[in-house]
Each structure stands twice: as C-alpha cells, then as structure tokens.
Short mmCIF file of C-alpha atoms in Angstrom, two decimals:
data_model
loop_
_atom_site.label_atom_id
_atom_site.label_comp_id
_atom_site.label_asym_id
_atom_site.label_seq_id
_atom_site.Cartn_x
_atom_site.Cartn_y
_atom_site.Cartn_z
CA UNK A 2 -23.36 64.19 5.63
CA UNK A 3 -21.26 63.31 2.57
CA UNK A 4 -18.10 64.47 4.33
CA UNK A 5 -18.87 62.35 7.41
CA UNK A 6 -19.64 59.29 5.24
CA UNK A 7 -16.34 59.73 3.41
CA UNK A 8 -14.41 60.00 6.67
CA UNK A 9 -16.14 56.89 8.03
CA UNK A 10 -15.24 54.95 4.88
CA UNK A 11 -11.60 56.02 5.08
CA UNK A 12 -11.51 55.11 8.78
CA UNK A 13 -12.98 51.67 8.06
CA UNK A 14 -10.45 51.04 5.29
CA UNK A 15 -7.59 52.06 7.57
CA UNK A 16 -8.82 49.70 10.27
CA UNK A 17 -9.13 46.90 7.73
CA UNK A 18 -5.61 47.57 6.45
CA UNK A 19 -4.26 47.67 10.00
CA UNK A 20 -5.91 44.34 10.89
CA UNK A 21 -4.59 42.75 7.74
CA UNK A 22 -1.08 43.99 8.44
CA UNK A 23 -1.32 42.88 12.05
CA UNK A 24 -2.39 39.38 10.98
CA UNK A 25 0.57 39.21 8.55
CA UNK A 26 -1.53 38.19 5.54
CA UNK A 27 -0.32 39.05 2.06
CA UNK A 28 -2.16 38.78 -1.23
CA UNK A 29 -0.74 35.91 -3.29
CA UNK A 30 -2.66 37.12 -6.36
CA UNK A 31 -3.09 40.89 -6.74
CA UNK A 32 -6.15 40.68 -9.00
CA UNK A 33 -4.39 42.67 -11.73
CA UNK A 34 -1.62 40.64 -13.37
CA UNK A 35 0.31 37.37 -13.24
CA UNK A 36 3.85 38.77 -12.98
CA UNK A 37 4.57 36.52 -9.98
CA UNK A 38 3.27 33.41 -11.77
CA UNK A 39 4.20 31.18 -14.69
CA UNK A 40 2.09 28.64 -16.56
CA UNK A 41 3.36 25.06 -16.47
CA UNK A 42 2.62 21.88 -18.42
CA UNK A 43 -0.76 22.31 -20.18
CA UNK A 44 -2.03 25.14 -22.39
CA UNK A 45 -5.51 25.76 -20.97
CA UNK A 46 -6.08 29.54 -21.08
CA UNK A 47 -6.01 31.71 -17.93
CA UNK A 48 -7.28 35.27 -17.74
CA UNK A 49 -8.09 37.93 -15.17
CA UNK A 50 -11.54 39.52 -14.90
CA UNK A 51 -13.06 41.42 -11.98
CA UNK A 52 -9.96 40.62 -9.88
CA UNK A 53 -10.62 36.90 -10.43
CA UNK A 54 -8.18 34.35 -11.84
CA UNK A 55 -10.14 32.33 -14.40
CA UNK A 56 -9.05 29.07 -16.03
CA UNK A 57 -10.92 27.50 -18.94
CA UNK A 58 -10.88 23.80 -19.82
CA UNK A 59 -9.49 22.83 -23.20
CA UNK A 60 -9.36 19.59 -25.16
CA UNK A 61 -6.04 18.15 -26.28
CA UNK A 62 -3.93 19.37 -23.41
CA UNK A 63 -2.75 17.81 -20.15
CA UNK A 64 -3.28 19.37 -16.73
CA UNK A 65 -2.43 23.07 -16.74
CA UNK A 66 -1.02 24.95 -13.75
CA UNK A 67 -0.70 28.65 -13.03
CA UNK A 68 2.22 28.43 -10.58
CA UNK A 69 3.99 30.84 -8.27
CA UNK A 70 7.58 31.61 -9.19
CA UNK A 71 8.35 31.61 -5.48
CA UNK A 72 8.50 28.48 -3.32
CA UNK A 73 6.74 28.22 0.02
CA UNK A 74 7.35 25.88 2.95
CA UNK A 75 5.16 26.54 6.00
CA UNK A 76 2.08 28.67 5.40
CA UNK A 77 -1.64 29.17 5.76
CA UNK A 78 -3.40 29.76 2.43
CA UNK A 79 -6.97 30.94 1.95
CA UNK A 80 -8.95 31.49 -1.24
CA UNK A 81 -12.44 31.43 -2.71
CA UNK A 82 -13.16 29.17 -5.67
CA UNK A 83 -16.01 28.62 -8.10
CA UNK A 84 -16.00 25.65 -10.47
CA UNK A 85 -18.58 24.71 -13.08
CA UNK A 86 -20.28 21.37 -12.63
CA UNK A 87 -18.39 18.41 -14.07
CA UNK A 88 -14.98 20.06 -14.04
CA UNK A 89 -12.18 18.82 -11.79
CA UNK A 90 -9.56 21.17 -10.40
CA UNK A 91 -7.25 21.68 -7.46
CA UNK A 92 -4.59 23.84 -5.85
CA UNK A 93 -1.05 22.45 -5.71
CA UNK A 94 1.21 23.29 -2.79
CA UNK A 95 4.72 22.25 -1.75
CA UNK A 96 4.84 20.96 -5.32
CA UNK A 97 7.77 20.51 -7.70
CA UNK A 98 8.38 21.18 -11.39
CA UNK A 99 11.90 20.30 -12.46
CA UNK A 100 13.17 19.51 -15.95
CA UNK A 101 15.13 16.62 -14.41
CA UNK A 102 11.96 14.95 -13.06
CA UNK A 103 9.27 13.72 -15.48
CA UNK A 104 10.26 16.47 -17.95
CA UNK A 105 9.03 19.18 -15.60
CA UNK A 106 5.64 17.67 -14.82
CA UNK A 107 4.12 19.33 -11.76
CA UNK A 108 3.91 16.85 -8.90
CA UNK A 109 3.17 17.05 -5.21
CA UNK A 110 0.38 17.83 -2.79
CA UNK A 111 -2.95 19.02 -4.18
CA UNK A 112 -6.04 20.19 -2.35
CA UNK A 113 -8.96 18.77 -4.33
CA UNK A 114 -11.65 20.88 -5.99
CA UNK A 115 -14.38 18.75 -7.56
CA UNK A 116 -18.12 18.45 -8.11
CA UNK A 117 -18.43 14.65 -8.45
CA UNK A 118 -20.79 12.46 -6.45
CA UNK A 119 -17.98 10.97 -4.35
CA UNK A 120 -17.58 14.38 -2.65
CA UNK A 121 -13.86 14.47 -1.93
CA UNK A 122 -13.43 18.24 -2.36
CA UNK A 123 -10.98 19.42 0.30
CA UNK A 124 -9.15 16.08 0.34
CA UNK A 125 -5.41 15.76 -0.37
CA UNK A 126 -4.22 14.15 -3.60
CA UNK A 127 -0.51 13.65 -4.36
CA UNK A 128 -0.39 14.67 -8.02
CA UNK A 129 1.74 12.44 -10.29
CA UNK A 130 3.36 10.79 -7.28
CA UNK A 131 1.52 8.87 -4.53
CA UNK A 132 -2.14 9.32 -5.46
CA UNK A 133 -4.77 9.87 -2.78
CA UNK A 134 -3.29 10.59 0.64
CA UNK A 135 -6.46 11.89 2.26
CA UNK A 136 -9.71 10.91 0.55
CA UNK A 137 -12.81 12.00 2.45
CA UNK A 138 -14.15 8.44 2.68
CA UNK A 139 -13.86 8.51 6.49
CA UNK A 140 -15.06 12.11 6.93
CA UNK A 141 -18.78 12.26 6.17
CA UNK A 142 -19.10 15.76 7.60
CA UNK A 143 -16.30 16.98 5.35
CA UNK A 144 -17.97 15.41 2.31
CA UNK A 145 -20.90 17.79 2.75
CA UNK A 146 -18.79 20.96 3.07
CA UNK A 147 -18.34 21.86 -0.60
CA UNK A 148 -21.44 23.28 -2.29
CA UNK A 149 -21.52 22.93 -6.11
CA UNK A 150 -22.68 25.95 -8.10
CA UNK A 151 -21.47 28.62 -5.69
CA UNK A 152 -18.29 30.21 -4.35
CA UNK A 153 -16.60 28.03 -1.73
CA UNK A 154 -14.01 29.21 0.80
CA UNK A 155 -10.87 27.09 1.28
CA UNK A 156 -8.18 27.14 3.95
CA UNK A 157 -4.97 25.08 3.79
CA UNK A 158 -2.60 24.88 6.76
CA UNK A 159 0.79 23.36 5.91
CA UNK A 160 2.92 23.62 9.04
CA UNK A 161 5.77 21.20 9.62
CA UNK A 162 4.61 17.72 8.68
CA UNK A 163 0.93 18.45 9.35
CA UNK A 164 -1.41 19.39 6.50
CA UNK A 165 -5.00 20.34 7.31
CA UNK A 166 -7.76 21.73 5.13
CA UNK A 167 -11.13 23.40 5.61
CA UNK A 168 -13.92 24.08 3.12
CA UNK A 169 -16.49 26.66 4.19
CA UNK A 170 -15.11 26.42 7.76
CA UNK A 171 -15.63 22.63 7.91
CA UNK A 172 -12.46 20.60 8.43
CA UNK A 173 -11.88 18.14 5.59
CA UNK A 174 -8.32 16.76 5.85
CA UNK A 175 -6.01 16.04 8.76
CA UNK A 176 -2.83 14.65 7.20
CA UNK A 177 0.65 13.96 8.57
CA UNK A 178 3.27 13.50 5.85
CA UNK A 179 6.89 14.53 5.39
CA UNK A 180 7.50 13.77 1.71
CA UNK A 181 7.98 17.42 0.64
CA UNK A 182 8.70 20.40 2.87
CA UNK A 183 8.77 23.18 0.26
CA UNK A 184 7.52 23.94 -3.21
CA UNK A 185 5.38 26.01 -5.51
CA UNK A 186 1.69 26.84 -5.18
CA UNK A 187 -0.27 26.34 -8.41
CA UNK A 188 -3.86 26.69 -9.58
CA UNK A 189 -4.96 23.80 -11.78
CA UNK A 190 -7.19 23.45 -14.79
CA UNK A 191 -7.56 19.69 -15.11
CA UNK A 192 -7.17 18.04 -18.50
CA UNK A 193 -10.46 16.82 -19.95
CA UNK A 194 -9.15 14.30 -22.49
CA UNK A 195 -11.62 13.92 -25.36
CA UNK A 196 -14.69 14.92 -23.30
CA UNK A 197 -16.05 17.60 -25.61
CA UNK A 198 -18.95 18.30 -23.25
CA UNK A 199 -16.45 19.67 -20.70
CA UNK A 200 -14.62 22.00 -23.10
CA UNK A 201 -14.98 25.67 -22.21
CA UNK A 202 -15.99 25.10 -18.60
CA UNK A 203 -14.35 27.41 -16.10
CA UNK A 204 -12.83 27.44 -12.65
CA UNK A 205 -12.13 30.77 -11.02
CA UNK A 206 -10.39 31.93 -7.85
CA UNK A 207 -10.41 35.18 -5.89
CA UNK A 208 -9.29 36.60 -2.53
CA UNK A 209 -6.14 34.48 -2.62
CA UNK A 210 -4.03 35.32 0.43
CA UNK A 211 -1.19 33.68 2.33
CA UNK A 212 0.36 33.90 5.77
CA UNK A 213 3.92 32.69 6.44
CA UNK A 214 4.58 34.01 9.97
CA UNK A 215 3.08 33.48 13.42
CA UNK A 216 1.57 30.24 12.13
CA UNK A 217 1.33 28.25 15.36
CA UNK A 218 -0.81 30.95 16.96
CA UNK A 219 -2.96 31.15 13.84
CA UNK A 220 -3.89 27.47 13.56
CA UNK A 221 -7.54 26.51 13.47
CA UNK A 222 -8.81 24.14 16.15
CA UNK A 223 -8.86 20.50 15.01
CA UNK A 224 -12.24 18.78 14.75
CA UNK A 225 -11.96 15.61 16.86
CA UNK A 226 -14.32 13.83 14.46
CA UNK A 227 -11.85 14.17 11.57
CA UNK A 228 -9.45 11.20 11.61
CA UNK A 229 -5.72 11.76 11.34
CA UNK A 230 -3.93 9.89 8.53
CA UNK A 231 -0.18 9.55 9.09
CA UNK A 232 2.34 8.48 6.48
CA UNK A 233 5.40 8.82 8.70
CA UNK A 234 7.71 5.81 8.55
CA UNK A 235 8.06 3.88 11.79
CA UNK A 236 7.03 6.82 13.92
CA UNK A 237 3.81 7.39 15.82
CA UNK A 238 2.30 10.85 16.04
CA UNK A 239 1.35 12.37 19.38
CA UNK A 240 -2.29 11.81 18.48
CA UNK A 241 -1.68 8.12 17.70
CA UNK A 242 0.05 7.58 21.03
CA UNK A 243 -2.73 9.41 22.84
CA UNK A 244 -5.42 7.30 21.16
CA UNK A 245 -3.75 3.97 21.93
CA UNK A 246 -1.80 3.02 18.82
CA UNK A 247 1.40 0.98 19.14
CA UNK A 248 3.73 -0.73 16.72
CA UNK A 249 3.15 -4.44 16.23
CA UNK A 250 6.60 -4.68 14.65
CA UNK A 251 9.37 -2.43 15.96
CA UNK A 252 11.02 -2.05 12.54
CA UNK A 253 14.28 -3.63 13.67
CA UNK A 254 13.97 -6.96 15.47
CA UNK A 255 11.91 -10.16 15.52
CA UNK A 256 10.41 -9.25 18.89
CA UNK A 257 6.72 -10.17 19.08
CA UNK A 258 6.82 -12.48 16.05
CA UNK A 259 7.53 -16.15 15.34
CA UNK A 260 7.05 -18.63 12.54
CA UNK A 261 3.46 -19.85 12.27
CA UNK A 262 4.67 -23.42 12.66
CA UNK A 263 7.77 -22.63 14.72
CA UNK A 264 8.54 -21.49 18.24
CA UNK A 265 10.97 -18.87 16.90
CA UNK A 266 11.33 -16.52 13.94
CA UNK A 267 12.28 -18.23 10.63
CA UNK A 268 16.01 -18.38 9.95
CA UNK A 269 15.53 -17.74 6.24
CA UNK A 270 12.98 -16.30 3.81
CA UNK A 271 12.46 -12.94 5.58
CA UNK A 272 14.60 -9.79 5.61
CA UNK A 273 14.56 -6.62 7.70
CA UNK A 274 16.14 -3.46 6.30
CA UNK A 275 15.53 0.24 7.09
CA UNK A 276 12.22 -0.41 8.81
CA UNK A 277 10.92 -2.65 6.02
CA UNK A 278 10.02 -6.32 6.53
CA UNK A 279 10.22 -8.35 3.31
CA UNK A 280 9.19 -11.90 2.53
CA UNK A 281 11.52 -13.16 -0.19
CA UNK A 282 10.58 -14.88 -3.41
CA UNK A 283 10.81 -18.67 -3.67
CA UNK A 284 9.09 -19.08 -7.01
CA UNK A 285 5.50 -18.88 -5.76
CA UNK A 286 5.63 -21.91 -3.44
CA UNK A 287 3.24 -21.34 -0.53
CA UNK A 288 4.98 -21.41 2.88
CA UNK A 289 7.93 -23.36 1.47
CA UNK A 290 10.73 -20.89 2.22
CA UNK A 291 10.62 -19.01 5.52
CA UNK A 292 6.93 -19.74 5.99
CA UNK A 293 4.24 -17.50 7.45
CA UNK A 294 5.00 -15.40 10.52
CA UNK A 295 2.53 -14.69 13.31
CA UNK A 296 2.34 -12.44 16.36
CA UNK A 297 3.11 -13.95 19.72
CA UNK A 298 0.07 -12.13 21.14
CA UNK A 299 -3.59 -12.78 20.36
CA UNK A 300 -6.15 -10.08 19.54
CA UNK A 301 -9.95 -9.77 19.65
CA UNK A 302 -11.27 -6.21 19.09
CA UNK A 303 -8.73 -4.08 17.26
CA UNK A 304 -7.80 -1.71 14.45
CA UNK A 305 -4.79 -2.86 12.42
CA UNK A 306 -2.90 -0.77 9.86
CA UNK A 307 -0.22 -2.25 7.57
CA UNK A 308 1.56 -0.71 4.60
CA UNK A 309 2.41 -3.24 1.89
CA UNK A 310 4.25 -3.15 -1.44
CA UNK A 311 4.02 -5.90 -4.04
CA UNK A 312 6.31 -6.98 -6.83
CA UNK A 313 4.77 -7.85 -10.20
CA UNK A 314 2.59 -10.95 -10.07
CA UNK A 315 2.86 -11.27 -6.29
CA UNK A 316 0.52 -13.07 -3.90
CA UNK A 317 0.45 -12.69 -0.12
CA UNK A 318 -2.00 -11.85 2.62
CA UNK A 319 -2.62 -10.38 6.06
CA UNK A 320 -4.54 -12.84 8.21
CA UNK A 321 -6.32 -12.35 11.53
CA UNK A 322 -8.13 -14.58 14.02
CA UNK A 323 -5.48 -17.13 13.14
CA UNK A 324 -5.23 -20.41 15.06
CA UNK A 325 -1.75 -21.69 14.30
CA UNK A 326 -2.65 -25.13 15.68
CA UNK A 327 -5.26 -25.82 12.99
CA UNK A 328 -2.97 -26.65 10.08
CA UNK A 329 0.29 -28.39 10.94
CA UNK A 330 0.75 -29.75 7.43
CA UNK A 331 1.74 -28.03 4.21
CA UNK A 332 0.38 -24.67 3.25
CA UNK A 333 -0.53 -21.53 5.13
CA UNK A 334 -1.93 -21.21 8.64
CA UNK A 335 -5.71 -20.82 8.90
CA UNK A 336 -7.45 -17.52 9.53
CA UNK A 337 -9.47 -14.78 7.83
CA UNK A 338 -7.40 -13.02 5.18
CA UNK A 339 -7.08 -9.54 3.76
CA UNK A 340 -5.89 -10.54 0.29
CA UNK A 341 -2.67 -9.00 -1.06
CA UNK A 342 -2.49 -9.76 -4.79
CA UNK A 343 -1.49 -8.41 -8.19
CA UNK A 344 -4.98 -8.62 -9.69
CA UNK A 345 -3.78 -7.99 -13.24
CA UNK A 346 -1.13 -10.70 -13.40
CA UNK A 347 -1.67 -13.38 -10.77
CA UNK A 348 -4.11 -16.13 -11.87
CA UNK A 349 -5.71 -16.33 -8.42
CA UNK A 350 -7.59 -13.10 -9.20
CA UNK A 351 -9.77 -15.04 -11.66
CA UNK A 352 -10.30 -18.02 -9.37
CA UNK A 353 -12.63 -18.29 -6.41
CA UNK A 354 -16.04 -16.74 -7.05
CA UNK A 355 -16.81 -13.36 -8.59
CA UNK A 356 -13.47 -11.78 -7.71
CA UNK A 357 -13.38 -12.78 -4.04
CA UNK A 358 -9.63 -13.41 -4.25
CA UNK A 359 -8.63 -9.95 -5.47
CA UNK A 360 -6.65 -7.39 -3.48
CA UNK A 361 -8.46 -6.18 -0.36
CA UNK A 362 -11.00 -9.01 -0.44
CA UNK A 363 -11.86 -11.28 2.45
CA UNK A 364 -10.08 -14.11 0.70
CA UNK A 365 -12.36 -16.69 -0.93
CA UNK A 366 -15.42 -15.23 0.82
CA UNK A 367 -16.25 -11.56 0.01
CA UNK A 368 -15.09 -9.53 -3.00
CA UNK A 369 -13.49 -6.15 -2.30
CA UNK A 370 -15.33 -3.28 -3.97
CA UNK A 371 -15.83 0.44 -3.52
CA UNK A 372 -19.58 0.89 -3.30
CA UNK A 373 -19.30 4.69 -2.95
CA UNK A 374 -17.62 5.32 -6.29
CA UNK A 375 -17.43 3.96 -9.80
CA UNK A 376 -13.68 4.64 -9.85
CA UNK A 377 -12.64 1.32 -8.31
CA UNK A 378 -10.85 0.27 -5.15
CA UNK A 379 -8.28 3.10 -4.90
CA UNK A 380 -5.36 0.69 -5.37
CA UNK A 381 -2.13 2.65 -5.97
CA UNK A 382 -0.36 0.04 -8.05
CA UNK A 383 2.40 -2.54 -8.06
CA UNK A 384 5.74 -1.32 -6.71
CA UNK A 385 4.02 1.40 -4.67
CA UNK A 386 3.09 1.42 -1.01
CA UNK A 387 -0.55 0.65 -0.28
CA UNK A 388 -2.31 0.60 3.08
CA UNK A 389 -4.43 -2.20 4.51
CA UNK A 390 -6.69 -1.34 7.42
CA UNK A 391 -8.67 -3.99 9.26
CA UNK A 392 -11.21 -2.99 11.91
CA UNK A 393 -12.83 -5.55 14.24
CA UNK A 394 -15.42 -4.64 16.87
CA UNK A 395 -17.24 -7.69 18.17
CA UNK A 396 -18.68 -9.39 15.12
CA UNK A 397 -18.41 -6.33 12.90
CA UNK A 398 -15.41 -6.41 10.54
CA UNK A 399 -14.23 -3.95 7.89
CA UNK A 400 -11.46 -4.00 5.27
CA UNK A 401 -10.14 -0.65 4.05
CA UNK A 402 -7.74 -0.26 1.10
CA UNK A 403 -5.92 3.09 1.08
CA UNK A 404 -8.59 4.56 3.37
CA UNK A 405 -11.51 3.42 1.20
CA UNK A 406 -13.80 0.74 2.65
CA UNK A 407 -13.96 -2.32 0.40
CA UNK A 408 -15.40 -5.09 2.64
CA UNK A 409 -17.86 -5.10 5.56
CA UNK A 410 -19.47 -8.08 7.29
CA UNK A 411 -20.60 -9.65 10.57
CA UNK A 412 -18.53 -12.73 11.37
CA UNK A 413 -21.24 -14.07 13.65
CA UNK A 414 -24.05 -13.76 11.09
CA UNK A 415 -25.82 -16.57 9.25
CA UNK A 416 -24.69 -15.02 5.97
CA UNK A 417 -21.02 -15.32 6.96
CA UNK A 418 -21.55 -18.91 8.06
CA UNK A 419 -23.17 -19.70 4.71
CA UNK A 420 -20.23 -18.13 2.83
CA UNK A 421 -17.77 -20.25 4.80
CA UNK A 422 -19.75 -23.42 4.04
CA UNK A 423 -19.30 -22.72 0.31
CA UNK A 424 -15.57 -21.94 0.52
CA UNK A 425 -12.24 -23.71 0.98
CA UNK A 426 -12.62 -23.10 4.73
CA UNK A 427 -15.68 -25.31 5.12
CA UNK A 428 -13.74 -28.09 6.88
CA UNK A 429 -12.38 -25.79 9.60
CA UNK A 430 -14.88 -25.74 12.46
CA UNK A 431 -15.81 -22.31 13.83
CA UNK A 432 -13.70 -20.56 11.17
CA UNK A 433 -13.57 -16.80 11.75
CA UNK A 434 -15.62 -17.01 14.93
CA UNK A 435 -13.01 -17.74 17.58
CA UNK A 436 -12.92 -15.18 20.43
CA UNK A 437 -9.36 -14.09 19.67
CA UNK A 438 -6.49 -15.05 17.41
CA UNK A 439 -3.06 -14.27 16.03
CA UNK A 440 -2.20 -11.84 13.24
CA UNK A 441 -0.23 -13.30 10.33
CA UNK A 442 1.88 -12.11 7.40
CA UNK A 443 1.89 -14.68 4.64
CA UNK A 444 4.74 -16.29 2.76
CA UNK A 445 3.18 -17.29 -0.55
CA UNK A 446 6.50 -17.56 -2.37
CA UNK A 447 6.50 -14.03 -3.84
CA UNK A 448 8.41 -10.95 -2.75
CA UNK A 449 6.20 -8.58 -0.78
CA UNK A 450 7.28 -5.87 1.68
CA UNK A 451 5.55 -4.57 4.80
CA UNK A 452 6.14 -1.56 7.05
CA UNK A 453 4.37 0.64 9.62
CA UNK A 454 2.62 -2.37 11.15
CA UNK A 455 0.60 -0.81 13.97
CA UNK A 456 -2.44 -1.66 16.05
CA UNK A 457 -4.76 -0.35 18.71
CA UNK A 458 -7.09 -2.49 20.76
CA UNK A 459 -10.59 -1.65 21.90
#
C-alpha cells in the first residue's frame, strides 16, 4: 500500500510538472532567495518565510520595491497576495528605475493592492507618472472581487498595448495604453508616512509565476461588462469602433468645427499641432481672441470624451446643448458647461456658490465632488492631461473627471429648473432643456489644450 501510494504521488508530480512545462509557466520567485531581485528606493524590510515573500511597513521611508533584475515586455503574471488591513501595496510592471530619471525613483504601471473602502484593488495606477489610469469607479463587479483578510489571487495580462487584470477570477481592469512597452516587475511596500498605527503591518506574496510565450492563446476571455479605457492618441481601438465611437475632431483640420459666432473656423487664437488643439492665451479676456468654437453638428443623447491640459491659472470649459443663436453679443455662447479651471489659482473657483465653478462642475449650478471617496475628485494636476467625460441619456446627465463621477442630475427635473433660476442663466429661457445642441470648446483667454475629442451617440 505504501509503495503504491508513493508511486501515485510521483506520477501526480510528474503530470503536474509536465503540465506546467507545457503551459510555459516559470516561477518568478523561487521561494528560497532573492538572487534575481534587488531592492529599490525605500528601506522597508523584506524576508522569505514558508516560500512567501513578506514585506513589512516601516516609518520614515518612501515606497519600497523588491524588483526583478530582468525586464519584461509582454507577459501573463499570476500571484497570490495577503495584505493586512489598512496597508496599501501593489505590483509594478513595465516599470522603470533609472538614475537619470527622478534619481532612480520607480515609476510606471502598478496593479493596485488595497483594503480601503473605495475598493480599487486590481485597478491600474501609473506610479510617479500619470496617476490613476484605471480606477474601478465604473466596474462595480470588480470592486467586490478583492476580499480583505484572506489570500487573493491576481492575474495581469500585459500583451501589446492592452493591459487587463483579474482578482479572484473577476476581471477588474481593461486598459489600452502604449506609454511603456518594457520594464521591471516589482513588489511594493507602500510608505506609511508618520502613521505609527500602520508600522509593522505586512504584505506577503506566494506562487508568483510568469508566462512570456504563447500569450495570445493563453488570454482570458474579456468580460463585456468591464469598460475599456483607452489612452491612445488620436486612434480608436477596435472595440471603440465596434461600439460606435468616432472622432469629433480629426486631429488635423478644422472639419466639423466653426467659430461660435462665425460661419467658419477662427483665423486666429487657435492652433493645431501633432493632434493637439490649443486655444491661445489673450490675457484672460473671454472670447476676445479667436472666440469659442462649436461643432457643425447637433447632438442629443451621447457620450463625449475629451482630454484637456491646463496652464497655470487657466479657465476654459466644454459646453453642450449649446444654442449659438442665443448670445450674439460679447462673451461666451450659452450652454451647459463642464468647467475646466485651475481651482488653486483662478479666482472663479471661489465665486459662484459652494464651489460650483470648480473643475468638473456643471458651471454655476452643481459642484463637482467624488461622493464615493474622501480623496477628492481625482484631478491629475496642472500641466498634465486630464479626461472629461459627459454622458447624456434623455434627461439624465453625468460628468466624469478622469473616470470618476463628479456630477449627476436630471435636466428636466424641478430641481434643475430651480438651480437655473438662481444662477447666471436665469434669463435664458429653456436653458439646458433644448432637444439637441452644439458642443463647444471655450476661449476664455487662457491657454488650454485638447485632444482625443471623441463621441458616440445613443
């Protein structure tokens, strides 16, 4: 009996080894030593116990990374992770640490590991570079995948410009981005600042394996409920084309646009270079240089996505349901506005009522705020690209700032009508309630750039 049991065990191990070899997986961490790794940046301690890589939080040190010495481009990575409550962590991939860039600070893609109430574990954060690329704010199913207090299984597929993640076999991220094609993989112990209550907490990983061949045949099926976020410049993905997206500006010409108070595109005040449309500074004078520009087409039910980048102290806006015939005098054309503003510097942020003129707000009517998190509106900063998303279905309207919802209202409701009656728009009859209207990019006299202006209609 003992002999037969031994033979069966050996046979099972051989089968397991054969399957592993056939699937082309290799162990990234051997469970014994860290000879293929090096620690970067912070000094949080790492150790190996029971074939687990264990990192311990430490006060007085920045983020610490246990990084591969080897760089990886396309791969599928799987691992199990356990993190104590309150501690933030992540796994870097296609990341960079160079003495010529930020003194060697690790930067690049990170798959989030966290236990906070916002539930973005499995999302994609761009460490020390572009911030959140794929928060889980639009993936409610993915938000429930990570279970605090237990081991969780992660899978990261980085193949070409597509990056997808799963936590416990639930898809969390579906990202398209081509910023970095190759880099290190690193296991993070997040800095805890002066939070003494977090000192000594641990994060531990095991069963860390990677596959670098036969990747297309090894992909997981994509969950159709998980939205795709694309950061490609002036290029639609196959999925975007299939689901009805098109460019509202072609990145090269004035086709489809005109001055809000002209029958052609302005001859001055706007520039087009390398797929970027820029309204030039004229000292803050509203519509006194090139003036606002509007689409030649009108829209009713739609989803609009616009990337924008502000200079310091800038003011601009993205308007919709615009009637260019309403205001023929000085100033901007009339329509509902997704506010584009430097909240810290521009005085308009403190005007209006209760912050209803800050970035992402429905200008002069509803303040932008992130009700799902205490961490603010997810604004990436001045001089960086931010994304505005406006969704209109019948009366229902939403503003999203960098994929986080900040405004929601019904434009046909009594509440909306009451807000209008107490705003600067009171004199414009039927404001925000017309069946369809133009889309506008505002010239408020400050330099602001726009790109990837795309739309799909319902």
